CSV table of C-alpha atoms in Angstrom, one decimal:
chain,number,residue,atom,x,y,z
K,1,UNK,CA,-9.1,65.2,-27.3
K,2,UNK,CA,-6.8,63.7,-24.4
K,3,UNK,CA,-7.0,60.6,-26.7
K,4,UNK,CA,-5.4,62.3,-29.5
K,5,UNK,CA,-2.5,64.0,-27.1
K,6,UNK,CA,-1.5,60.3,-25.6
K,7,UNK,CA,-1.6,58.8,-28.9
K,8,UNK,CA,0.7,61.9,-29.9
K,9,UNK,CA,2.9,61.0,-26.8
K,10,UNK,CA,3.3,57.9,-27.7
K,11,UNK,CA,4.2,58.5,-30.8
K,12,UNK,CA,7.0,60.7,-30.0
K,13,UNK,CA,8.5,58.4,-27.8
K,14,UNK,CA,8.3,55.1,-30.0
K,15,UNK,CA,10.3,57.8,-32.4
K,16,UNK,CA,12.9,59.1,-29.9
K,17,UNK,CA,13.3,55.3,-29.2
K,18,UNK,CA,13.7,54.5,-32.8
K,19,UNK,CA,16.3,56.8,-33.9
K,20,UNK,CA,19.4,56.9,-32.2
K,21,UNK,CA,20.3,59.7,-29.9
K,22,UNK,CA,23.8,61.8,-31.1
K,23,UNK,CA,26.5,61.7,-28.9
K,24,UNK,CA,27.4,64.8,-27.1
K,25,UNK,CA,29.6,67.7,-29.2
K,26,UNK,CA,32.5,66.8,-26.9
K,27,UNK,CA,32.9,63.3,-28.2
K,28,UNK,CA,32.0,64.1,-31.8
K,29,UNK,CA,34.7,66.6,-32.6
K,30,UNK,CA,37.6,64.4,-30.9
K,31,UNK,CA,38.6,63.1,-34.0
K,32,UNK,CA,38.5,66.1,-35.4
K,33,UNK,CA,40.9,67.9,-32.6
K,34,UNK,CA,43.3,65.0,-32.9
K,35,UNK,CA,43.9,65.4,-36.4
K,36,UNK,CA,44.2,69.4,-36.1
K,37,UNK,CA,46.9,68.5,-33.6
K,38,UNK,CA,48.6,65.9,-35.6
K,39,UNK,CA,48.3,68.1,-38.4
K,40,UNK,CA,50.0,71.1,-36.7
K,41,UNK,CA,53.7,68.8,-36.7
K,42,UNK,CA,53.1,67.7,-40.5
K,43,UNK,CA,54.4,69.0,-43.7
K,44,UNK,CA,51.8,70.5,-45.6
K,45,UNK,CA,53.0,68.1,-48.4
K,46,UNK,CA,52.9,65.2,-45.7
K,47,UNK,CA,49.2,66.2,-44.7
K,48,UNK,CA,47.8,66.2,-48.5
K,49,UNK,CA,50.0,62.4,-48.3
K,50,UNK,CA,47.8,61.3,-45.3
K,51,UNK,CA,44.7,62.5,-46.6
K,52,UNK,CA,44.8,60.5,-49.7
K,53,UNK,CA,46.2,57.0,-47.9
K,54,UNK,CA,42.9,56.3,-47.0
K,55,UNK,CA,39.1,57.1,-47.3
K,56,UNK,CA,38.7,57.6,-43.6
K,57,UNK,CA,41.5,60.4,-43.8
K,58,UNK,CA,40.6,62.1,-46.8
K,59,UNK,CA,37.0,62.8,-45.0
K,60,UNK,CA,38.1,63.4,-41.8
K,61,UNK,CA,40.9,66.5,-42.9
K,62,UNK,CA,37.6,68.8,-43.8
K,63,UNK,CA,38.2,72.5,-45.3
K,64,UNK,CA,38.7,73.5,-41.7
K,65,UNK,CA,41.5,71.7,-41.2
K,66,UNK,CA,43.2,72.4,-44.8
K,67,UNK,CA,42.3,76.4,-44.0
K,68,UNK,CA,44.1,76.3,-40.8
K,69,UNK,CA,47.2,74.4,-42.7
K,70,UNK,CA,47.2,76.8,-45.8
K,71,UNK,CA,47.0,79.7,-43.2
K,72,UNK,CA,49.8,79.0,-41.1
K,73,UNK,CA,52.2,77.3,-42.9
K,74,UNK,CA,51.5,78.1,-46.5
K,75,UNK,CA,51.2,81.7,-45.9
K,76,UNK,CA,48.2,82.0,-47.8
K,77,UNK,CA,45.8,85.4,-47.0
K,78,UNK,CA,42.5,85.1,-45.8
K,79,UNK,CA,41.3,87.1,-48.5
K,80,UNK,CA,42.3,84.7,-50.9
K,81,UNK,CA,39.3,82.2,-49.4
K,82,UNK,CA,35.8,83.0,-51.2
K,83,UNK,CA,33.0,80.8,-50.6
K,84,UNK,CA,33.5,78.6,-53.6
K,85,UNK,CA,36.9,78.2,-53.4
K,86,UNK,CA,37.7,74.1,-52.9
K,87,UNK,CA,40.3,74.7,-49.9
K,88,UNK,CA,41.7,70.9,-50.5
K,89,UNK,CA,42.8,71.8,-54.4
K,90,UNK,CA,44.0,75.0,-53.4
K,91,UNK,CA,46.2,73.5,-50.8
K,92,UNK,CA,47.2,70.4,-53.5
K,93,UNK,CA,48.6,72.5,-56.3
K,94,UNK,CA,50.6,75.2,-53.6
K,95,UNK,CA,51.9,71.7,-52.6
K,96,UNK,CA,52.7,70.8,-56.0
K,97,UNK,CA,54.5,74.1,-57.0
K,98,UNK,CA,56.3,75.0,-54.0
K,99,UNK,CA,57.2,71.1,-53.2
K,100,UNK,CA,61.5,71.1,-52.9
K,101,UNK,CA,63.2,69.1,-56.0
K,102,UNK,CA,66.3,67.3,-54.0
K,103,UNK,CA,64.5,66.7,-49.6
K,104,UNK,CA,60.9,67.1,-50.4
K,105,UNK,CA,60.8,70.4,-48.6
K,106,UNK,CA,58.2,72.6,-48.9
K,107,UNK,CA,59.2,76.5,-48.2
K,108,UNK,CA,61.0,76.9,-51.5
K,109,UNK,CA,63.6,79.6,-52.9
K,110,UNK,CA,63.4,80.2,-56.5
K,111,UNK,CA,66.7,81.1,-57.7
K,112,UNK,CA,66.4,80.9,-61.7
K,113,UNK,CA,69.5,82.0,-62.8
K,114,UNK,CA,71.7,80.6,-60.2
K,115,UNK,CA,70.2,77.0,-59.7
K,116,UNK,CA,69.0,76.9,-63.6
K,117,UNK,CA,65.5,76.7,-62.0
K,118,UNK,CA,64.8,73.9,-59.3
K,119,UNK,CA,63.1,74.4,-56.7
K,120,UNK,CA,65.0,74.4,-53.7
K,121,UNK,CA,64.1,75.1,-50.0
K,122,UNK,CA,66.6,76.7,-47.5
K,123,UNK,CA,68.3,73.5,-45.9
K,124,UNK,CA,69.6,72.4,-49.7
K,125,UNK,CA,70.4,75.6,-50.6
K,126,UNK,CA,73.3,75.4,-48.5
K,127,UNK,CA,74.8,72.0,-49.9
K,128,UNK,CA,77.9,72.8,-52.2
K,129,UNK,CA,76.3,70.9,-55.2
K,130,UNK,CA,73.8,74.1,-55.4
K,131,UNK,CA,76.4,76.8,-54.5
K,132,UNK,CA,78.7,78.9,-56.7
K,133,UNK,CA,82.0,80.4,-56.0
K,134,UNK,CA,84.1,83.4,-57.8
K,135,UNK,CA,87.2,82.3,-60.2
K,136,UNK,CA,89.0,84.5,-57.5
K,137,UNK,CA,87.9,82.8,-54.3
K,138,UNK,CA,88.5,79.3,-55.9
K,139,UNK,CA,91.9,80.4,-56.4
K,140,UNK,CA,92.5,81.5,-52.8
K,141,UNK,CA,90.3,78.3,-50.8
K,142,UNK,CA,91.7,76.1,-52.7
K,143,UNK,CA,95.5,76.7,-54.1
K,144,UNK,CA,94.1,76.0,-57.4
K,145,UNK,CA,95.5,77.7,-61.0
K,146,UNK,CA,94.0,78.7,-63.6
K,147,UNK,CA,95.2,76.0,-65.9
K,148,UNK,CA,92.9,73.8,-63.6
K,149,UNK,CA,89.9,75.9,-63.3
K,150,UNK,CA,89.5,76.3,-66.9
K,151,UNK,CA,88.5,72.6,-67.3
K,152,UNK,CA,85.2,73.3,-65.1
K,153,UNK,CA,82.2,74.3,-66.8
K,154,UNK,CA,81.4,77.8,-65.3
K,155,UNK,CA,78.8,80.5,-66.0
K,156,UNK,CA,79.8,84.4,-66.6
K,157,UNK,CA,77.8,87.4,-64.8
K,158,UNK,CA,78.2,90.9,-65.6
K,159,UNK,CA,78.9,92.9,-62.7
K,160,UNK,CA,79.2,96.6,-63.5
K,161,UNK,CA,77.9,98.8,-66.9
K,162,UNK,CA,81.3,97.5,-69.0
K,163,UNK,CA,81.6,94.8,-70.8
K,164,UNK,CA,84.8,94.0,-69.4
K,165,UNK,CA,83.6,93.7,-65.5
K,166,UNK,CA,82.1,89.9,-65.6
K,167,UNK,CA,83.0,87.2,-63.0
K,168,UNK,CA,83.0,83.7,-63.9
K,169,UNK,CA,81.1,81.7,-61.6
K,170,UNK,CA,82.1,77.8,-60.7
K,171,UNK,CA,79.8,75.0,-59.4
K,172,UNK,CA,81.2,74.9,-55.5
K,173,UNK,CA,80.8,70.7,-55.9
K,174,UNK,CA,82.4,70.4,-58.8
K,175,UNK,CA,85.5,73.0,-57.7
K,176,UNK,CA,85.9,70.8,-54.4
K,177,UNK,CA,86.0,67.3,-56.5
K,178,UNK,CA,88.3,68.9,-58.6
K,179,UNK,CA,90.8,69.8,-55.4
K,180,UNK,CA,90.4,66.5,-54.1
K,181,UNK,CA,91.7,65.2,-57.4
K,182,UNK,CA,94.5,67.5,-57.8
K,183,UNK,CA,95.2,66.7,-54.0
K,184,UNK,CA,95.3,63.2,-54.8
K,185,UNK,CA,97.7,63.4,-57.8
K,186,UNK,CA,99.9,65.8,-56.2
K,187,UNK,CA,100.6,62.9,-53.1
C-alpha cells in the first residue's frame, strides 16, 4: 500500500515537472491592461485599424476590450450585448456607418437635406464647403448683388405655410470664391 502511494508521488511530480507552471495572473493580463490603456486614446475606427495590422493584435483586442470601446465611445447600451452577439462585428459595421466622409472622424451628424447626405462629424461641419448661407445674408457679408448671386447654384426651402415664403440657400464656399473673384476684378 505505501508502495502504491510513493509510486503515486512520484508520479505527480515527474508531471508537475513536465508541464510548465503558469505565470502568475499579474504578469498574464499585462498585455492585456496595456492595450485597454492604449485603446482608451484611439479612435474606435483606429482600434478596428490596429486589430487587423497583425495577428498578434487581432487576438490580443478580445470582446472585453471591444465592449469597453463600443460602451464608451460608441454609445452603444448594455442591453444591446446578448451572449451571442460577436462584439468585434458589431463594433466593425458602427465603424463603418458612422465613419466621417471628409477627416475620418467617427461621431457623425447626419444632415440629409443640407449636406445631400455625407456623413459628417462636428469638426467639418463647420468648414464653409459644408455650410449654407441666406440670399439675404450673402448680400449683407459680402456686398454682393443679385446679378451675382444668381450665377450660384442654390437650393430653395420653404419657410412658412405659403408658397411664397421660401429662402434660397447658397453654398457658403462657393459664395466666398465668388467675392474673391468679384474682389479681384473690381481692383
Amino acid at each position: 500500500m505505501s508502495n502504491n502511494i510513493s509510486l503515486k508521488r512520484k508520479e505527480a511530480e515527474l508531471r508537475s515537472h513536465d508541464t510548465p507552471t503558469r505565470p502568475k495572473r499579474a504578469h498574464n493580463n499585462i498585455i492585456g491592461d496595456t492595450l485597454t490603456a492604449i485603446v482608451a486614446f484611439l479612435q474606435p475606427q483606429d482600434t478596428l485599424r490596429l486589430s487587423f495590422s497583425c495577428q498578434h493584435f487581432h487576438d490580443a483586442i478580445d470582446s472585453n476590450i471591444w465592449k469597453r470601446v463600443l460602451l464608451t465611445q460608441c454609445n452603444v447600451h448594455p442591453s444591446q450585448f446578448k451572449p451571442r452577439t460577436n462584439i468585434r462585428k458589431m463594433a466593425a459595421t458602427l465603424v463603418a456607418k458612422n465613419t466621417n466622409t471628409p477627416s475620418n472622424g467617427c461621431k457623425t451628424v447626419l444632415a440629409h437635406s443640407e449636406h445631400r447626405g455625407t456623413r459628417l462629424c462636428y469638426r467639418c461641419i463647420t468648414l464653409p464647403k459644408y455650410q449654407e448661407i441666406t440670399h439675404r445674408n450673402a448680400m449683407r457679408r459680402f456686398n454682393l448683388g443679385n446679378k451675382l448671386l444668381w450665377t450660384l447654384k442654390y437650393r430653395c426651402v420653404s419657410t412658412g405655410y405659403r408658397r411664397s415664403s421660401s429662402c434660397k440657400l447658397y453654398n457658403l464656399q462657393d459664395v466666398m470664391d465668388l467675392a474673391a473673384r468679384s474682389n479681384r476684378q473690381a481692383t
